[in-house]
Amino acid sequence: KQYLTNTLSISAATALHQTGLYIGKALVQGVVNTGGTSVISAYTAATRIEGFANSFGDSGSAATSVITEQSYGAGKTKRAQKVFITSIKCTAVLGIICAVILFFSAHLTTGLMLTGSDASAVNNATIYLKIIALFYPLCFTGGSFTGYFNGCGKVLITLAGSLLQISIRVILSFILFSNLELSCVALATGIGWLTVNIVWSII
C-alpha cells in the first residue's frame, strides 16, 4: 500500500510537470503564430535545432537521477551530493560547448532547415538561436537540479521550478512579442532558466 501510494503521488507530480510544460509551450506557440508565416517557420526550425542540443542535457539529467536515486536509496546522502556536484560541473561544461556550437553555427543550420524560405525567416531563426545560446549552460545545469531532486524523490520541487520557468517564458513572451518577436521568446526562455537555477540553488 505504501509503495502504491508513493508511486501514485510521484506519478501525479510528474504528470503535472509534463502537462504544465506542454501547455506553456503551446501558449508560447500561440503567441508566435500571431507573427505570420515567416516567424512561425523561423521558430519551428530554431526549436528543432535547439531540441537536438537539448537531448544532451536531457541525457545528463536522466543519468543524474538514476545515480542519485541509487545513492540516496542506499542511505548514502553524501555520495548523492557528490553526484550532484559532479553532474553540475559536467553539464555546465557540456552546456558551454553546445552553446558555442549553437551560436556560431546558427546561420548555417537555420539556412539548411529553411531551404527555400525567405531571408527574413532565416534571419529570425538565427537571431533566436544566438540569443538563446547565451543562456544554454543554464538549461543544462537545470537538468542536473531536476535529476538530483527527482532522484531524491523531491518531485514537487522539480514541479514548482518547472512551472515557474515556463510561466516566466509565457508571460514575457505575451508582453514583449509585439515589439521584439522571436528575440523576446529566446530572452524569456533564458530568463526563465536563470530564475529557476537561482531558486533551486537556494533550495
mmCIF file of C-alpha atoms in Angstrom:
data_model
loop_
_atom_site.group_PDB
_atom_site.id
_atom_site.type_symbol
_atom_site.label_atom_id
_atom_site.label_comp_id
_atom_site.label_asym_id
_atom_site.label_seq_id
_atom_site.Cartn_x
_atom_site.Cartn_y
_atom_site.Cartn_z
ATOM 1 C CA LYS A 1 0.000 0.000 0.000
ATOM 2 C CA GLN A 2 2.827 2.384 0.877
ATOM 3 C CA TYR A 3 4.673 1.657 -2.393
ATOM 4 C CA LEU A 4 1.466 2.164 -4.361
ATOM 5 C CA THR A 5 0.777 5.484 -2.619
ATOM 6 C CA ASN A 6 4.332 6.713 -3.246
ATOM 7 C CA THR A 7 4.197 5.644 -6.889
ATOM 8 C CA LEU A 8 0.875 7.386 -7.482
ATOM 9 C CA SER A 9 1.963 10.610 -5.776
ATOM 10 C CA ILE A 10 5.216 10.794 -7.741
ATOM 11 C CA SER A 11 3.390 9.908 -10.973
ATOM 12 C CA ALA A 12 0.832 12.649 -10.356
ATOM 13 C CA ALA A 13 3.546 15.255 -9.743
ATOM 14 C CA THR A 14 5.427 14.157 -12.856
ATOM 15 C CA ALA A 15 2.222 14.256 -14.922
ATOM 16 C CA LEU A 16 1.521 17.814 -13.719
ATOM 17 C CA HIS A 17 5.115 18.731 -14.527
ATOM 18 C CA GLN A 18 4.889 17.483 -18.113
ATOM 19 C CA THR A 19 1.372 18.872 -18.609
ATOM 20 C CA GLY A 20 2.405 22.313 -17.366
ATOM 21 C CA LEU A 21 5.410 22.407 -19.677
ATOM 22 C CA TYR A 22 3.427 21.413 -22.762
ATOM 23 C CA ILE A 23 0.589 23.828 -22.007
ATOM 24 C CA GLY A 24 3.178 26.595 -21.579
ATOM 25 C CA LYS A 25 4.878 25.694 -24.844
ATOM 26 C CA ALA A 26 1.505 25.658 -26.596
ATOM 27 C CA LEU A 27 0.742 29.142 -25.250
ATOM 28 C CA VAL A 28 4.105 30.417 -26.483
ATOM 29 C CA GLN A 29 3.409 28.846 -29.874
ATOM 30 C CA GLY A 30 0.087 30.685 -29.911
ATOM 31 C CA VAL A 31 1.913 33.980 -29.373
ATOM 32 C CA VAL A 32 4.425 33.136 -32.128
ATOM 33 C CA ASN A 33 1.581 32.295 -34.528
ATOM 34 C CA THR A 34 0.468 35.932 -34.443
ATOM 35 C CA GLY A 35 3.751 36.885 -36.151
ATOM 36 C CA GLY A 36 2.845 35.377 -39.509
ATOM 37 C CA THR A 37 4.162 32.549 -41.681
ATOM 38 C CA SER A 38 7.781 33.699 -41.769
ATOM 39 C CA VAL A 39 8.048 33.934 -37.977
ATOM 40 C CA ILE A 40 6.288 30.588 -37.493
ATOM 41 C CA SER A 41 8.712 28.882 -39.908
ATOM 42 C CA ALA A 42 11.685 30.500 -38.173
ATOM 43 C CA TYR A 43 10.520 29.428 -34.705
ATOM 44 C CA THR A 44 9.776 25.868 -35.825
ATOM 45 C CA ALA A 45 13.204 25.472 -37.424
ATOM 46 C CA ALA A 46 15.042 27.066 -34.490
ATOM 47 C CA THR A 47 13.311 24.911 -31.871
ATOM 48 C CA ARG A 48 14.075 21.748 -33.879
ATOM 49 C CA ILE A 49 17.771 22.671 -33.903
ATOM 50 C CA GLU A 50 17.625 23.629 -30.242
ATOM 51 C CA GLY A 51 15.910 20.325 -29.430
ATOM 52 C CA PHE A 52 18.863 18.400 -30.825
ATOM 53 C CA ALA A 53 21.229 20.257 -28.464
ATOM 54 C CA ASN A 54 18.759 19.769 -25.598
ATOM 55 C CA SER A 55 18.972 15.997 -25.945
ATOM 56 C CA PHE A 56 22.458 16.048 -24.401
ATOM 57 C CA GLY A 57 21.195 17.973 -21.369
ATOM 58 C CA ASP A 58 18.226 15.614 -21.008
ATOM 59 C CA SER A 59 20.587 12.634 -21.018
ATOM 60 C CA GLY A 60 22.685 14.225 -18.276
ATOM 61 C CA SER A 61 19.566 14.836 -16.214
ATOM 62 C CA ALA A 62 18.420 11.224 -16.590
ATOM 63 C CA ALA A 63 21.849 9.885 -15.618
ATOM 64 C CA THR A 64 21.967 12.169 -12.571
ATOM 65 C CA SER A 65 18.527 10.980 -11.498
ATOM 66 C CA VAL A 66 19.447 7.284 -11.699
ATOM 67 C CA ILE A 67 22.779 7.565 -9.866
ATOM 68 C CA THR A 68 21.352 9.909 -7.212
ATOM 69 C CA GLU A 69 18.451 7.519 -6.702
ATOM 70 C CA GLN A 70 20.819 4.591 -6.137
ATOM 71 C CA SER A 71 22.931 6.555 -3.654
ATOM 72 C CA TYR A 72 20.038 8.205 -1.825
ATOM 73 C CA GLY A 73 18.082 4.949 -1.644
ATOM 74 C CA ALA A 74 21.082 3.233 -0.064
ATOM 75 C CA GLY A 75 21.248 5.958 2.573
ATOM 76 C CA LYS A 76 24.467 7.411 1.189
ATOM 77 C CA THR A 77 23.421 11.067 1.127
ATOM 78 C CA LYS A 78 26.975 12.391 0.951
ATOM 79 C CA ARG A 79 27.607 10.326 -2.183
ATOM 80 C CA ALA A 80 24.353 11.647 -3.652
ATOM 81 C CA GLN A 81 25.575 15.186 -3.026
ATOM 82 C CA LYS A 82 28.900 14.400 -4.707
ATOM 83 C CA VAL A 83 26.997 13.014 -7.680
ATOM 84 C CA PHE A 84 25.092 16.283 -7.906
ATOM 85 C CA ILE A 85 28.234 18.455 -7.735
ATOM 86 C CA THR A 86 29.923 16.315 -10.408
ATOM 87 C CA SER A 87 26.801 16.496 -12.557
ATOM 88 C CA ILE A 88 26.663 20.302 -12.296
ATOM 89 C CA LYS A 89 30.285 20.572 -13.408
ATOM 90 C CA CYS A 90 29.812 18.161 -16.317
ATOM 91 C CA THR A 91 26.558 19.675 -17.568
ATOM 92 C CA ALA A 92 27.919 23.218 -17.253
ATOM 93 C CA VAL A 93 30.915 22.327 -19.450
ATOM 94 C CA LEU A 94 28.711 20.441 -21.910
ATOM 95 C CA GLY A 95 26.252 23.341 -21.934
ATOM 96 C CA ILE A 96 29.035 25.802 -22.768
ATOM 97 C CA ILE A 97 30.264 23.577 -25.612
ATOM 98 C CA CYS A 98 26.737 23.236 -27.036
ATOM 99 C CA ALA A 99 26.153 26.984 -26.614
ATOM 100 C CA VAL A 100 29.294 27.852 -28.586
ATOM 101 C CA ILE A 101 28.403 25.408 -31.375
ATOM 102 C CA LEU A 102 24.797 26.623 -31.432
ATOM 103 C CA PHE A 103 25.847 30.278 -31.564
ATOM 104 C CA PHE A 104 28.440 30.021 -34.329
ATOM 105 C CA SER A 105 26.549 27.506 -36.474
ATOM 106 C CA ALA A 106 23.190 29.290 -36.156
ATOM 107 C CA HIS A 107 23.145 30.833 -39.625
ATOM 108 C CA LEU A 108 24.347 27.627 -41.311
ATOM 109 C CA THR A 109 21.918 25.282 -39.538
ATOM 110 C CA THR A 110 18.905 27.558 -39.954
ATOM 111 C CA GLY A 111 19.791 28.010 -43.617
ATOM 112 C CA LEU A 112 19.768 24.231 -44.061
ATOM 113 C CA MET A 113 16.486 23.842 -42.188
ATOM 114 C CA LEU A 114 14.808 26.686 -44.068
ATOM 115 C CA THR A 115 15.968 25.937 -47.596
ATOM 116 C CA GLY A 116 13.657 27.749 -49.982
ATOM 117 C CA SER A 117 12.312 30.088 -47.296
ATOM 118 C CA ASP A 118 12.712 33.842 -47.430
ATOM 119 C CA ALA A 119 15.706 35.605 -45.876
ATOM 120 C CA SER A 120 13.539 37.005 -43.084
ATOM 121 C CA ALA A 121 12.777 33.536 -41.722
ATOM 122 C CA VAL A 122 16.458 32.544 -41.731
ATOM 123 C CA ASN A 123 17.395 35.821 -40.057
ATOM 124 C CA ASN A 124 14.721 35.442 -37.351
ATOM 125 C CA ALA A 125 15.730 31.859 -36.603
ATOM 126 C CA THR A 126 19.410 32.808 -36.469
ATOM 127 C CA ILE A 127 18.763 35.644 -34.016
ATOM 128 C CA TYR A 128 16.647 33.343 -31.826
ATOM 129 C CA LEU A 129 19.390 30.700 -31.652
ATOM 130 C CA LYS A 130 22.152 33.218 -30.957
ATOM 131 C CA ILE A 131 20.240 34.787 -28.071
ATOM 132 C CA ILE A 132 19.179 31.504 -26.500
ATOM 133 C CA ALA A 133 22.716 30.110 -26.865
ATOM 134 C CA LEU A 134 23.894 32.732 -24.363
ATOM 135 C CA PHE A 135 21.712 31.074 -21.703
ATOM 136 C CA TYR A 136 22.290 27.473 -22.726
ATOM 137 C CA PRO A 137 24.576 26.374 -19.856
ATOM 138 C CA LEU A 138 21.677 27.236 -17.507
ATOM 139 C CA CYS A 139 19.423 24.829 -19.375
ATOM 140 C CA PHE A 140 21.955 22.051 -18.836
ATOM 141 C CA THR A 141 22.633 22.806 -15.158
ATOM 142 C CA GLY A 142 18.870 22.955 -14.647
ATOM 143 C CA GLY A 143 18.817 19.357 -15.832
ATOM 144 C CA SER A 144 21.275 18.462 -13.060
ATOM 145 C CA PHE A 145 18.964 20.028 -10.484
ATOM 146 C CA THR A 146 15.913 18.168 -11.769
ATOM 147 C CA GLY A 147 17.857 14.907 -11.910
ATOM 148 C CA TYR A 148 19.039 15.369 -8.328
ATOM 149 C CA PHE A 149 15.652 16.349 -6.900
ATOM 150 C CA ASN A 150 13.873 13.550 -8.779
ATOM 151 C CA GLY A 151 16.490 11.053 -7.611
ATOM 152 C CA CYS A 152 15.861 12.122 -4.011
ATOM 153 C CA GLY A 153 12.112 11.769 -4.525
ATOM 154 C CA LYS A 154 11.546 15.521 -4.175
ATOM 155 C CA VAL A 155 9.484 15.785 -7.347
ATOM 156 C CA LEU A 156 7.381 18.666 -6.017
ATOM 157 C CA ILE A 157 10.483 20.879 -6.051
ATOM 158 C CA THR A 158 11.055 19.931 -9.678
ATOM 159 C CA LEU A 159 7.387 20.607 -10.459
ATOM 160 C CA ALA A 160 7.396 24.034 -8.776
ATOM 161 C CA GLY A 161 10.603 25.096 -10.536
ATOM 162 C CA SER A 162 9.454 23.951 -13.953
ATOM 163 C CA LEU A 163 6.105 25.712 -13.605
ATOM 164 C CA LEU A 164 7.936 28.855 -12.503
ATOM 165 C CA GLN A 165 10.233 28.929 -15.530
ATOM 166 C CA ILE A 166 7.519 28.119 -18.075
ATOM 167 C CA SER A 167 5.251 30.791 -16.532
ATOM 168 C CA ILE A 168 8.001 33.381 -16.918
ATOM 169 C CA ARG A 169 8.508 32.306 -20.523
ATOM 170 C CA VAL A 170 4.804 32.621 -21.335
ATOM 171 C CA ILE A 171 4.246 35.957 -19.550
ATOM 172 C CA LEU A 172 7.296 37.699 -21.014
ATOM 173 C CA SER A 173 6.520 36.341 -24.483
ATOM 174 C CA PHE A 174 2.980 37.740 -24.291
ATOM 175 C CA ILE A 175 4.189 41.130 -23.078
ATOM 176 C CA LEU A 176 7.159 41.653 -25.404
ATOM 177 C CA PHE A 177 6.352 39.767 -28.611
ATOM 178 C CA SER A 178 4.724 42.662 -30.454
ATOM 179 C CA ASN A 179 7.971 44.652 -30.227
ATOM 180 C CA LEU A 180 10.728 42.010 -30.275
ATOM 181 C CA GLU A 181 9.140 38.945 -31.940
ATOM 182 C CA LEU A 182 11.344 35.822 -31.664
ATOM 183 C CA SER A 183 14.077 37.716 -29.811
ATOM 184 C CA CYS A 184 11.727 38.113 -26.842
ATOM 185 C CA VAL A 185 10.825 34.403 -26.844
ATOM 186 C CA ALA A 186 14.513 33.459 -26.627
ATOM 187 C CA LEU A 187 15.120 36.091 -23.962
ATOM 188 C CA ALA A 188 12.050 34.987 -21.979
ATOM 189 C CA THR A 189 13.248 31.376 -22.094
ATOM 190 C CA GLY A 190 16.703 32.367 -20.886
ATOM 191 C CA ILE A 191 15.317 34.482 -18.032
ATOM 192 C CA GLY A 192 13.138 31.539 -17.005
ATOM 193 C CA TRP A 193 16.172 29.244 -16.900
ATOM 194 C CA LEU A 194 18.173 31.798 -14.924
ATOM 195 C CA THR A 195 15.386 32.302 -12.372
ATOM 196 C CA VAL A 196 14.777 28.616 -11.748
ATOM 197 C CA ASN A 197 18.515 27.905 -11.390
ATOM 198 C CA ILE A 198 18.728 30.613 -8.722
ATOM 199 C CA VAL A 199 15.642 29.281 -6.884
ATOM 200 C CA TRP A 200 16.874 25.686 -6.988
ATOM 201 C CA SER A 201 20.339 26.779 -5.832
ATOM 202 C CA ILE A 202 18.778 28.450 -2.779
ATOM 203 C CA ILE A 203 16.720 25.331 -2.031
#
